[in-house]
Short mmCIF file of C-alpha atoms and ligand atoms in Angstrom, two decimals:
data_model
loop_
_atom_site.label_atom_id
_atom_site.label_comp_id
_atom_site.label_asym_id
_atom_site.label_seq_id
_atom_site.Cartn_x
_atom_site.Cartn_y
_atom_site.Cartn_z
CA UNK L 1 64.82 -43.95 -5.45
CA UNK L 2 63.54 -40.43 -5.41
CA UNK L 3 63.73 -38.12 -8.69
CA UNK L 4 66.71 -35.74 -8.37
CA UNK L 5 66.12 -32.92 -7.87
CA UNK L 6 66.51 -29.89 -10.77
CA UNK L 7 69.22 -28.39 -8.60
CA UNK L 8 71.08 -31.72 -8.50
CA UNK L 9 70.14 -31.98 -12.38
CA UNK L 10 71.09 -28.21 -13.37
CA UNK L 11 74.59 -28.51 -10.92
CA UNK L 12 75.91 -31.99 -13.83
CA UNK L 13 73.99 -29.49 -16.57
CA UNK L 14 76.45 -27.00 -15.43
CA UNK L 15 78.96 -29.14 -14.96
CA UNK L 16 78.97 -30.94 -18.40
CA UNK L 17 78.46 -27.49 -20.35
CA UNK L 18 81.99 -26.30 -18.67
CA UNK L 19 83.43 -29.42 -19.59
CA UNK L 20 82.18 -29.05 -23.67
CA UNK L 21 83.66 -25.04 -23.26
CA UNK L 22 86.62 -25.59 -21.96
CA UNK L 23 87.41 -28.57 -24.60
CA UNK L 24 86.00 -25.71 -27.62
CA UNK L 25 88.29 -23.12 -26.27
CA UNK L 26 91.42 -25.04 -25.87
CA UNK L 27 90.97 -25.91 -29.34
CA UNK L 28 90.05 -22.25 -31.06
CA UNK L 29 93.10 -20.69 -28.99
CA UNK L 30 90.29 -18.82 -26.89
CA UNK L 31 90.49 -17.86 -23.12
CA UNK L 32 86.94 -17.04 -22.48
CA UNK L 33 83.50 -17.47 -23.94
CA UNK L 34 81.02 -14.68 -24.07
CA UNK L 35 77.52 -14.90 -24.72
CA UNK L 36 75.24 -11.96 -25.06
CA UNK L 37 71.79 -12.98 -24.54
CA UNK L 38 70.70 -10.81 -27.51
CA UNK L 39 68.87 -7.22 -28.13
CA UNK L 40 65.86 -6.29 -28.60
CA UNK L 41 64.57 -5.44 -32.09
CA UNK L 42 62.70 -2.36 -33.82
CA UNK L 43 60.48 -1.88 -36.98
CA UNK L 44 61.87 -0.07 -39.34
CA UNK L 45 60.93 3.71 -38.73
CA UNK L 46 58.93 3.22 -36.17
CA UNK L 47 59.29 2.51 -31.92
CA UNK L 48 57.28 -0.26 -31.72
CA UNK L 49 59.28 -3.78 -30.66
CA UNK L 50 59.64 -7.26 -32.35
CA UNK L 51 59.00 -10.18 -29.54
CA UNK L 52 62.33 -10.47 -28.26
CA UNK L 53 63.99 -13.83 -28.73
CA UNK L 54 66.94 -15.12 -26.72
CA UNK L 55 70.21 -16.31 -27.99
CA UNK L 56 69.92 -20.24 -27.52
CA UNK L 57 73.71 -20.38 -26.68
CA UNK L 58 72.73 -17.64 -23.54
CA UNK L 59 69.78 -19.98 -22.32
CA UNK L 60 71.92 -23.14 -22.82
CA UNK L 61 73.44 -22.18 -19.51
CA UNK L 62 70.74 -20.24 -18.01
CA UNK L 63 66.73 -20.24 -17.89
CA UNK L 64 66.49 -16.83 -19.04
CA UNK L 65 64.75 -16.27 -21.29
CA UNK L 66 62.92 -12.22 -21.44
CA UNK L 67 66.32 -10.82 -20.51
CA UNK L 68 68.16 -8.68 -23.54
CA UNK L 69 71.04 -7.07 -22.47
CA UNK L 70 73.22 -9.65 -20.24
CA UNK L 71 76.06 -11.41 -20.69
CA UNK L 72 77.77 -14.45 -19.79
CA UNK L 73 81.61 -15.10 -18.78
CA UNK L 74 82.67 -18.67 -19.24
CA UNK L 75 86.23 -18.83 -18.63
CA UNK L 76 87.62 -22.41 -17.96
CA UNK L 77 88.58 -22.71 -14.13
CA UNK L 78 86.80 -19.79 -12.22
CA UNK L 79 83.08 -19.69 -11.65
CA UNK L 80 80.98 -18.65 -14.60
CA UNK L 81 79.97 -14.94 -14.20
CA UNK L 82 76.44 -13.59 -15.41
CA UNK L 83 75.89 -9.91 -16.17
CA UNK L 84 72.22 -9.04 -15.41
CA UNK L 85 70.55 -5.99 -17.26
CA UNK L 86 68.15 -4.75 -14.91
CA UNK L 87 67.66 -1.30 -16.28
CA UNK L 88 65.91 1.45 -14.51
CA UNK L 89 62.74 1.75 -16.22
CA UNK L 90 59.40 2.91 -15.13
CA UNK L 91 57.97 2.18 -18.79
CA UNK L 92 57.65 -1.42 -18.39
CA UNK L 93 58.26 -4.60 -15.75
CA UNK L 94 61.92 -4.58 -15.39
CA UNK L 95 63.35 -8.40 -14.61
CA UNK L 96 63.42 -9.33 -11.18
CA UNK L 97 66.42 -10.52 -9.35
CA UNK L 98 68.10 -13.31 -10.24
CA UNK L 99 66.25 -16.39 -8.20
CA UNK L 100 66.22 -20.20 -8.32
CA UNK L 101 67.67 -23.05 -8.22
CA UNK L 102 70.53 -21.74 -11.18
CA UNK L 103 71.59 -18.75 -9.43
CA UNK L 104 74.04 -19.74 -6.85
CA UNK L 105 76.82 -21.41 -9.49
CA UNK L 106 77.15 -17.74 -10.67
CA UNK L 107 78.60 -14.85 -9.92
CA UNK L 108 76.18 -12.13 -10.61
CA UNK L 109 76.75 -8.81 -11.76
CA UNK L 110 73.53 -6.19 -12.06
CA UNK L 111 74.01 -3.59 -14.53
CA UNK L 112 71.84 -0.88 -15.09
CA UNK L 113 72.33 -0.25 -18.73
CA UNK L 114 73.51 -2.15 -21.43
CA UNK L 115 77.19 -0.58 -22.10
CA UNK L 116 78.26 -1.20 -18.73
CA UNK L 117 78.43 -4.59 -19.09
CA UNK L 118 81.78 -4.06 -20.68
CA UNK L 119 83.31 -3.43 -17.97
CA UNK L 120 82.89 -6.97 -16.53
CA UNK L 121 83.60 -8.48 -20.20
CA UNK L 122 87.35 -10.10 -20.08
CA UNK L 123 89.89 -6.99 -20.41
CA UNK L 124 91.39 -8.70 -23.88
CA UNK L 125 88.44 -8.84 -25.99
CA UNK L 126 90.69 -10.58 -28.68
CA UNK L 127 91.22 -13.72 -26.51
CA UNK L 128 87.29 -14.22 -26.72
CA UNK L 129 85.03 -16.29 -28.62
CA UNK L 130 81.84 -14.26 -28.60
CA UNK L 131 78.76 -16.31 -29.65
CA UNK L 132 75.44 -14.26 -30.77
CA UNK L 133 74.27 -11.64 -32.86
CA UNK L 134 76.16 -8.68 -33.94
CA UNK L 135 74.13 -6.08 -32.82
CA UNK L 136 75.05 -7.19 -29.41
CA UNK L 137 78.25 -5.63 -30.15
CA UNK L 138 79.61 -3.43 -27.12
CA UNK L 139 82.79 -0.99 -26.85
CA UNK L 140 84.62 1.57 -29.01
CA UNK L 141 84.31 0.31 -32.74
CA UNK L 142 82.76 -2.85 -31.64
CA UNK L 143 85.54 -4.65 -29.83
CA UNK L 144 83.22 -6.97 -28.18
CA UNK L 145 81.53 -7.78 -31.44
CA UNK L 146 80.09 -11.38 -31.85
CA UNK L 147 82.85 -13.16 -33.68
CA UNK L 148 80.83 -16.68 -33.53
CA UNK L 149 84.63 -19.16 -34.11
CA UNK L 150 83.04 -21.72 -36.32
CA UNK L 151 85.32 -24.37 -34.26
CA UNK L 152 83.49 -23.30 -31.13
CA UNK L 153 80.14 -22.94 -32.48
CA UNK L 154 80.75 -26.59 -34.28
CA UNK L 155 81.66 -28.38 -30.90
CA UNK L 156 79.18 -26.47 -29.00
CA UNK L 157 76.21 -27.50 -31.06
CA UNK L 158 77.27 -30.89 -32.13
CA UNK L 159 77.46 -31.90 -28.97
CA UNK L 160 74.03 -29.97 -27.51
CA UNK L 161 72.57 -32.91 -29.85
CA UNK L 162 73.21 -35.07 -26.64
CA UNK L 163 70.85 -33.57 -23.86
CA UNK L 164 71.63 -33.74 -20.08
CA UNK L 165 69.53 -35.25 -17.94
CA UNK L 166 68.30 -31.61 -16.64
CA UNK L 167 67.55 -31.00 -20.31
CA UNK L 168 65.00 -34.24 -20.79
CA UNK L 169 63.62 -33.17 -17.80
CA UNK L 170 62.80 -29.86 -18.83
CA UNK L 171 61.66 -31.28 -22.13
CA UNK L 172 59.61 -33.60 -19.92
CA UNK L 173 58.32 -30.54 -18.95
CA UNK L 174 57.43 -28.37 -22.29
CA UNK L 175 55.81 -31.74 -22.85
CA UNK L 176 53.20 -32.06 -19.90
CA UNK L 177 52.11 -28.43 -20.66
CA UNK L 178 51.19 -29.18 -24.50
CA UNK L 179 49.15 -32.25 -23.98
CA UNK L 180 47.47 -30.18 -21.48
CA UNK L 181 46.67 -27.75 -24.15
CA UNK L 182 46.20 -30.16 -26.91
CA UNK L 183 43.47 -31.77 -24.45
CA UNK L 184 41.49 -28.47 -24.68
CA UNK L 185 42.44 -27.73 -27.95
CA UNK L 186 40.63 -30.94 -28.97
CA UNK L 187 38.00 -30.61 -26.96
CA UNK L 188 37.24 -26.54 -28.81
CA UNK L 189 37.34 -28.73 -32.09
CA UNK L 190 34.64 -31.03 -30.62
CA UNK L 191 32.64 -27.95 -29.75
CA UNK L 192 32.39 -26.51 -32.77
CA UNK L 193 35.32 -23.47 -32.43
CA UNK L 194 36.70 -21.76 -35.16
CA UNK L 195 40.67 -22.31 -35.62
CA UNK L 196 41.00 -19.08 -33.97
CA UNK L 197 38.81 -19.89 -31.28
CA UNK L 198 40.73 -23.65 -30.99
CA UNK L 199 44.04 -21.46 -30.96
CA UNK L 200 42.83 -19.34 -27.88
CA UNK L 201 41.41 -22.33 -25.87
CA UNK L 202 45.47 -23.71 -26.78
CA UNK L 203 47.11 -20.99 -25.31
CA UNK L 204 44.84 -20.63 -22.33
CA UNK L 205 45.42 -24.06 -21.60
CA UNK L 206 49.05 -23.61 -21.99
CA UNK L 207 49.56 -20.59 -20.15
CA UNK L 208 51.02 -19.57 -22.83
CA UNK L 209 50.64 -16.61 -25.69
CA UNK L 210 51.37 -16.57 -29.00
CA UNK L 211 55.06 -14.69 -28.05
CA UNK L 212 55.92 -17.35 -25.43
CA UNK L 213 55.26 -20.96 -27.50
CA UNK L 214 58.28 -21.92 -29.19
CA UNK L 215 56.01 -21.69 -32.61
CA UNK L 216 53.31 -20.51 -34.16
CA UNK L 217 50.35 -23.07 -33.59
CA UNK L 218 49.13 -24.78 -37.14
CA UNK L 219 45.17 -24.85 -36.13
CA UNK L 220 44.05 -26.51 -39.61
CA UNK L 221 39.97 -27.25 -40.06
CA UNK L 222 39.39 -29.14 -43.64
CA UNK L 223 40.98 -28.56 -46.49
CA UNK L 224 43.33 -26.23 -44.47
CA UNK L 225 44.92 -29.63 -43.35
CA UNK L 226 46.78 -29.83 -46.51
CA UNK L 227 49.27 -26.95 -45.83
CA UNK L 228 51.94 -27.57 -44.30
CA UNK L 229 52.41 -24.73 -42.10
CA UNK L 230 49.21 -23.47 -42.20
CA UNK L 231 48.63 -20.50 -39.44
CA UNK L 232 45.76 -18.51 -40.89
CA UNK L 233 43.81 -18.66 -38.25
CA UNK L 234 40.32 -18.60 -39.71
CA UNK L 235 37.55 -16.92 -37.84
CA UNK L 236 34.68 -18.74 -38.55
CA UNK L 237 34.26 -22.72 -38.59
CA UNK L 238 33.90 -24.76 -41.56
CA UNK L 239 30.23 -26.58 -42.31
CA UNK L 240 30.59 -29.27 -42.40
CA UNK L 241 33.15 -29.66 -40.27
CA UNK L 242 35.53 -33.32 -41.32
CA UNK L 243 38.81 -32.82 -39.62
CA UNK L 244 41.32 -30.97 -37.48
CA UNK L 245 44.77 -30.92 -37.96
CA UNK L 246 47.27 -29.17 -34.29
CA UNK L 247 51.08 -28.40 -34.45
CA UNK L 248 51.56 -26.65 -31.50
CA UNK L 249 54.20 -26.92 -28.90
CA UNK L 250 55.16 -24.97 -25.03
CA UNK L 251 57.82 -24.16 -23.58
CA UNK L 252 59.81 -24.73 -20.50
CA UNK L 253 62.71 -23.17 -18.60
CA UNK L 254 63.81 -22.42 -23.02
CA UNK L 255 63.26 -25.69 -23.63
CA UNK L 256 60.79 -26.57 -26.76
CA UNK L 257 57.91 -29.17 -27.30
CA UNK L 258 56.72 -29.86 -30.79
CA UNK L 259 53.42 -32.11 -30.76
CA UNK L 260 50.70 -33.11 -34.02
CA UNK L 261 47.58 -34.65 -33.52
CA UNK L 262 44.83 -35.28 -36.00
CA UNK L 263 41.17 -35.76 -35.52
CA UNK L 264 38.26 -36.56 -37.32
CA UNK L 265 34.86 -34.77 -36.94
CA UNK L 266 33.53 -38.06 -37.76
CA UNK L 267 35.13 -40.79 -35.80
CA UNK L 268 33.22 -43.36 -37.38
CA UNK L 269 34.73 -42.40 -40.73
CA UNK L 270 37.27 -43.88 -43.36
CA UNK L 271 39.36 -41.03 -42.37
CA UNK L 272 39.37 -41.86 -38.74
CA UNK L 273 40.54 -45.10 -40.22
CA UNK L 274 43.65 -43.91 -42.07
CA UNK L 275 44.30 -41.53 -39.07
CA UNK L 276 44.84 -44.78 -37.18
CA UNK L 277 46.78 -46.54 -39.80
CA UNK L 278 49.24 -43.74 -39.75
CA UNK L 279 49.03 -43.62 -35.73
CA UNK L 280 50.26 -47.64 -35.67
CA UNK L 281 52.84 -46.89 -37.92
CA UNK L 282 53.61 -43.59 -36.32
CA UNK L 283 54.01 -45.73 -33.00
CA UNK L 284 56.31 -48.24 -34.57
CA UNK L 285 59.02 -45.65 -36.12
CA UNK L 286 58.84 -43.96 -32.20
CA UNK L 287 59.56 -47.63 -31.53
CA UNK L 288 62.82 -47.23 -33.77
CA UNK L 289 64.47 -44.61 -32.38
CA UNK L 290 67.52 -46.47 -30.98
CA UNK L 291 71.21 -45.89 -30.34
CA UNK L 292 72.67 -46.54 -33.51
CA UNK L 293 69.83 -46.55 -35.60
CA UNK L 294 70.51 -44.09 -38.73
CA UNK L 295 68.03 -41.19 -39.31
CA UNK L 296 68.50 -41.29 -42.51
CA UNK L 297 66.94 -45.18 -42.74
CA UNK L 298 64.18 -44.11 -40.07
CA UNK L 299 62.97 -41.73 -42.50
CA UNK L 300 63.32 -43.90 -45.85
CA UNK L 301 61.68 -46.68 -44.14
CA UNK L 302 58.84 -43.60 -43.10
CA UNK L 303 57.98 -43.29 -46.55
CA UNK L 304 57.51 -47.30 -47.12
CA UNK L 305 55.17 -47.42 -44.43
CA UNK L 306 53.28 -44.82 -45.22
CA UNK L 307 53.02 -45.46 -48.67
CA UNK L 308 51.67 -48.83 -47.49
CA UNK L 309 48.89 -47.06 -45.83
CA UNK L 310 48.24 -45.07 -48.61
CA UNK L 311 48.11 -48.65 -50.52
CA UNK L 312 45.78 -50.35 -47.88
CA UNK L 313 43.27 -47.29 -48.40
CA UNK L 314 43.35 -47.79 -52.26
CA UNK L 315 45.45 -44.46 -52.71
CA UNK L 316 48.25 -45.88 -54.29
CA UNK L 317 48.32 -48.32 -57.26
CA UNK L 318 51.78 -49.49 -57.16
CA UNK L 319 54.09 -50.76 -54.36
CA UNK L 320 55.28 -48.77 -51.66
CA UNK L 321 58.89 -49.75 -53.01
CA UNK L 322 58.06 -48.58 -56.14
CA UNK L 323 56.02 -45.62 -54.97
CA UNK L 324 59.48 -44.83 -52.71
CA UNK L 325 62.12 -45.21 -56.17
CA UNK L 326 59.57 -42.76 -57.91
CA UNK L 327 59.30 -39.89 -55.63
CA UNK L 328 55.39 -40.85 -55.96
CA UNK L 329 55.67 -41.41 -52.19
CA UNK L 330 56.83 -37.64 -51.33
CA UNK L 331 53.94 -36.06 -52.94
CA UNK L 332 51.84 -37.37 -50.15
CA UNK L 333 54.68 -36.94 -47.69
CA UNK L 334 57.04 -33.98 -48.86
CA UNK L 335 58.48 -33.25 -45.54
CA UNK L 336 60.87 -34.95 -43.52
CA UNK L 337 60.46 -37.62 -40.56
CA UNK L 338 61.17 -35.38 -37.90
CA UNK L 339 64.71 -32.86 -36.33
CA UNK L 340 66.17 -32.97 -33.09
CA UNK L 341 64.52 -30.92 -30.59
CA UNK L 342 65.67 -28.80 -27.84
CA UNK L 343 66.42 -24.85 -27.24
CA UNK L 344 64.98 -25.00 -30.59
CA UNK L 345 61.82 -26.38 -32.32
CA UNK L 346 64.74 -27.53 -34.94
CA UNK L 347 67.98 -27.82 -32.83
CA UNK L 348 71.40 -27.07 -34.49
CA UNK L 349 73.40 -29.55 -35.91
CA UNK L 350 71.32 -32.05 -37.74
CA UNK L 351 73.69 -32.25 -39.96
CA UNK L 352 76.66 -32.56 -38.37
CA UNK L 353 79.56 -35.27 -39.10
CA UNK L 354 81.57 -34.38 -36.15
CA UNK L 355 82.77 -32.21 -33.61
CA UNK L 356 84.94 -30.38 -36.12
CA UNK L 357 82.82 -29.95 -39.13
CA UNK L 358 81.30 -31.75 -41.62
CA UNK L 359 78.04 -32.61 -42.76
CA UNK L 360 76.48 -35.57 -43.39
CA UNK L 361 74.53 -35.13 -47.09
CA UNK L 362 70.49 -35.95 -47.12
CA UNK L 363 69.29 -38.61 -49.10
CA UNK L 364 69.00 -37.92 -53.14
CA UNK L 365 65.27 -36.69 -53.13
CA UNK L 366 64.53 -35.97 -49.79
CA UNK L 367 65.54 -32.03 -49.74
CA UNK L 368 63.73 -31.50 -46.04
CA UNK L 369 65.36 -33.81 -43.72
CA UNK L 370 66.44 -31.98 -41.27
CA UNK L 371 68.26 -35.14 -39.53
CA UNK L 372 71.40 -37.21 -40.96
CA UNK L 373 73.15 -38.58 -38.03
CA UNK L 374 72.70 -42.02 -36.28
CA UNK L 375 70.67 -41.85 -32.99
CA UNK L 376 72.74 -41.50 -29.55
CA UNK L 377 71.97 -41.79 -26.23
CA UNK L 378 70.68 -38.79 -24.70
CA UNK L 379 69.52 -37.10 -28.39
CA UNK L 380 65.64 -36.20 -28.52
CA UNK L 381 64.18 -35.85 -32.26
CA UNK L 382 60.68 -35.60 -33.00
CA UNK L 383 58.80 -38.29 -35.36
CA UNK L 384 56.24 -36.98 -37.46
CA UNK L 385 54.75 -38.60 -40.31
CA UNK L 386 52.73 -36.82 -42.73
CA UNK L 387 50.27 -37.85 -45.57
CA UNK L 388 48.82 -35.32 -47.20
CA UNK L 389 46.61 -34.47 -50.38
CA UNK L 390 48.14 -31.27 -51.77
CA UNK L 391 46.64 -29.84 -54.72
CA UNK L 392 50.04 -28.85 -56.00
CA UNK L 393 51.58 -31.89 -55.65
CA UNK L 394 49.27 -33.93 -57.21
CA UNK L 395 48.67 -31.61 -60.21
CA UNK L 396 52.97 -32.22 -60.59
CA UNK L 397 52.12 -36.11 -60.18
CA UNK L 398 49.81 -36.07 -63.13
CA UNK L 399 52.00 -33.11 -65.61
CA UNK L 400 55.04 -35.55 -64.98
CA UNK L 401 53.20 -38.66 -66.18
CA UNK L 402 52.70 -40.45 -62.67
CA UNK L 403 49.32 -40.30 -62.81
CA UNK L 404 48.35 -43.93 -63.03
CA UNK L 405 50.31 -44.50 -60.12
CA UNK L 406 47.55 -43.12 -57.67
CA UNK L 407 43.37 -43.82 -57.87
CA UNK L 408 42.21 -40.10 -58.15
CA UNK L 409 38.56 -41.17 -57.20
CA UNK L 410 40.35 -42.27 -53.93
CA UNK L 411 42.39 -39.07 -53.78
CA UNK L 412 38.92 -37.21 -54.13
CA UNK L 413 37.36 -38.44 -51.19
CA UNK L 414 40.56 -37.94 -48.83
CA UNK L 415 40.96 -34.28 -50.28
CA UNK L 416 38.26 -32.42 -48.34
CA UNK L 417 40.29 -33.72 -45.20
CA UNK L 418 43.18 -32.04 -45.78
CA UNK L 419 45.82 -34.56 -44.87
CA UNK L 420 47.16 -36.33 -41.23
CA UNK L 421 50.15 -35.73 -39.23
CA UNK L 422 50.81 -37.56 -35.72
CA UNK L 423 54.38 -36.13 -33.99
CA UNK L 424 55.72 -37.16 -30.71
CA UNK L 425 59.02 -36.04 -29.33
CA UNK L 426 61.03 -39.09 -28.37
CA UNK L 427 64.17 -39.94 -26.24
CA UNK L 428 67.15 -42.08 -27.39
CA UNK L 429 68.65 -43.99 -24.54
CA UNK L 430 70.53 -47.10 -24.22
CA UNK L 431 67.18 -49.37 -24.61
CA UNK L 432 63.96 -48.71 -25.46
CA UNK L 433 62.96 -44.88 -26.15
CA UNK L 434 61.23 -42.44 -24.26
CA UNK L 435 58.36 -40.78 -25.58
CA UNK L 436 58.04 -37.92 -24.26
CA UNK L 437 54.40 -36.67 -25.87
CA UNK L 438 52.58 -39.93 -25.30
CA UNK L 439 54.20 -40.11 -21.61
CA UNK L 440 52.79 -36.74 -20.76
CA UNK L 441 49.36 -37.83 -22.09
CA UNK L 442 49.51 -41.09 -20.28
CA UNK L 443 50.05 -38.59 -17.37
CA UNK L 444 47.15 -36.59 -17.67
CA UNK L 445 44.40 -38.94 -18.61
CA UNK L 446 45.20 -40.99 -15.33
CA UNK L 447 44.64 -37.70 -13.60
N1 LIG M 1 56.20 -27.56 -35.70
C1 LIG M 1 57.18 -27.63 -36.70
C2 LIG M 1 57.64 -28.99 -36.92
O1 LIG M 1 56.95 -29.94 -36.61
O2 LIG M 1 58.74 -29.24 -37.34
MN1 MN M 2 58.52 -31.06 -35.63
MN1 MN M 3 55.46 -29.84 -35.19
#
């Protein structure tokens, strides 16, 4: 059976976005939702820009994404309506029409400046729920100010946790183009390139600037490794040269990929070695992400197998059990196992108990999990292991008495590597996942 096609896809995207309104404004006591897609931003005293960044909630329903100044118009029953700001402007590109395979669900209004997309805002401005920032406010002392109804925002995002079948296709997408870059990245590392030079080879291979990627690339030679969100961008390579760390990510259509992948100058190396440790058990947590398994356990059971590398490699003197109870575990793995992914690197609602409200608490000790709720159908979350030899951390291992827990002549011969991350964004369904990252890989090397 053929692929459907991304009009097919985006029509039930539409379609099931309506639905989740209409259901959020019957139960806020709101007629309409509006959604500014956001303004652009200044320096303070001075003319000159910020990048402008979209309001996720605008390209939910939309792949807009360079496009301040328009407005959207849900109201349950009629056919969505979509202000477009195409100003008259002979300082820069202005947006082009409207075009594609989106465009024919709405009914499109151009405006040429900002304010007069009041006019086509819903006459009552109180019986809207008005999701974005507040400088998008519009009218006489703000009436169509951003008034962001928790109730609506809460059912919005908790339920953008469960992606459409458009929406893994995009992400399917944001993922092809990242391999493609982390391909060339790789191959700058193998040349010699500086982190700077490793970061342009990334974004030409991406197609992609620094403004467009949903992130700033972590490029990480050495040493550098060991920071978590290093994005220095050094100028001049390392000699020797032991090891590259890459974060980096594209984008498609708004969507977000969010990729790691750690090499060793020396593939013949112990490091090599514990890179592939970590890659099995990176590939066996992937394995786990199934409907119904709880985050919170993928990411406990994360720090056991990892800490059972660590043990393997002579790192660790105690059990991984033991190095879990302690906290000795975090100091080589301080971050958490991964986030949902989607209009955002870190999607909304991690947390979320319900629909309504709520939140569902971390575990005691883990402070950066970014994920408490059991795996669904349809959710994408990345999984990322870490270990890492941070100076910090392991100068608060020894201070707090744990020192006998690790072999510090082991620790000293990881340390001028920096540390090893391996992330892959990854598809619930009602069997066995999708991954996404290695997919896309799988793609390219057979091409
Ligand atoms: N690139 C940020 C993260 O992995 O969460
Ligand atoms: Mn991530
Ligand atoms: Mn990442």
């Amino acid at each position: 059976m053929p692929a459907p096609s991304t009009a097919r896809l985006y029509a039930d995207h539409l379609a099931t976005l309506q639905a989740r309104a209409a259901t959020a404004l019957e139960r806020a006591g709101f007629d309409h939702l509006v959604i500014p897609s956001g303004t652009q931003h200044f320096q303070v005293f001075d003319d000159r820009d910020y990048p402008y960044a979209v309001n996720p909630q605008f390209k939910a329903w939309v792949p807009l994404t360079r496009n301040p100044g328009s407005w959207l118009v849900i109201t349950p029953g009629h056919r969505p309506r979509l202000i477009y700001l195409q100003p008259r402007d002979y300082w820069h590109v202005v947006p082009e029409a409207p075009s594609g395979y989106w465009v024919e669900h709405f009914d499109i209004v151009v405006i040429r400046k900002p304010e007069e997309a009041q006019q086509h805002l819903p006459r009552n401005a109180a019986k809207c729920a008005i999701l974005g920032e507040s400088q998008s406010a519009l009218g006489h002392y703000g009436a169509y100010r951003p008034n962001n109804p928790q109730a609506v925002v809460d059912h919005l995002d908790y339920h953008r946790a469960f992606k459409t079948p458009y929406e893994i296709a995009m992400l399917r997408a944001a993922n092809r183009r990242a391999v493609r870059a982390h391909a060339a990245a790789e191959r700058a590392f193998r040349a010699g390139a500086s982190e700077f030079g490793i970061h342009l080879a990334y974004c030409q291979a991406a197609g992609q600037d620094a403004n467009e990627l949903p992130y700033g690339n972590i490029v990480a030679l050495n040493e550098h490794a060991a920071v978590l969100h290093y994005t220095e961008l050094g100028r001049r390579a390392p000699d020797p040269l032991r090891s590259f760390l890459i974060d980096a990510g594209a984008a498609h259509a708004g969507y977000a990929a969010d990729i790691t992948r750690t090499y060793a100058a020396d593939t013949g190396s112990e490091f090599q070695a514990m890179i592939d440790s970590v890659e099995r058990a990176q590939r066996a947590m992937c394995d786990q992400v199934r409907a119904g398994a709880d985050y919170r356990q993928l990411h406990l059971d994360a720090h056991l197998a990892l800490a059972g590398v660590l043990r393997d490699f002579g790192v660790l003197r105690i059990s991984p059990e033991e190095a879990l109870e302690t906290g000795v575990s975090a100091v080589f793995f301080p971050h958490g196992l991964g986030h949902g992914i989607g209009l955002q690197v870190h999607d909304v609602a991690g947390f979320a108990a319900t629909e309504t409200g709520g939140t569902i608490p971390k575990p005691t000790g883990h402070p950066y999990l970014r994920l408490t709720r059991s795996l669904a159908p349809g959710m994408v979350v990345t999984i990322e292991p870490g270990v890492y030899f941070i100076d910090m951390l392991l100068e608060d291992l020894r201070d707090a008495g744990k020192g006998d827990a690790v072999d510090w002549n082991r620790i000293a011969a990881f340390r001028p590597y920096g540390g090893i991350r391996i992330e892959d964004d990854m598809v619930c369904t009602d069997d066995a996942p999708e991954n996404l990252t290695r997919d896309a890989w799988a793609e390219l090397d057979a091409a």
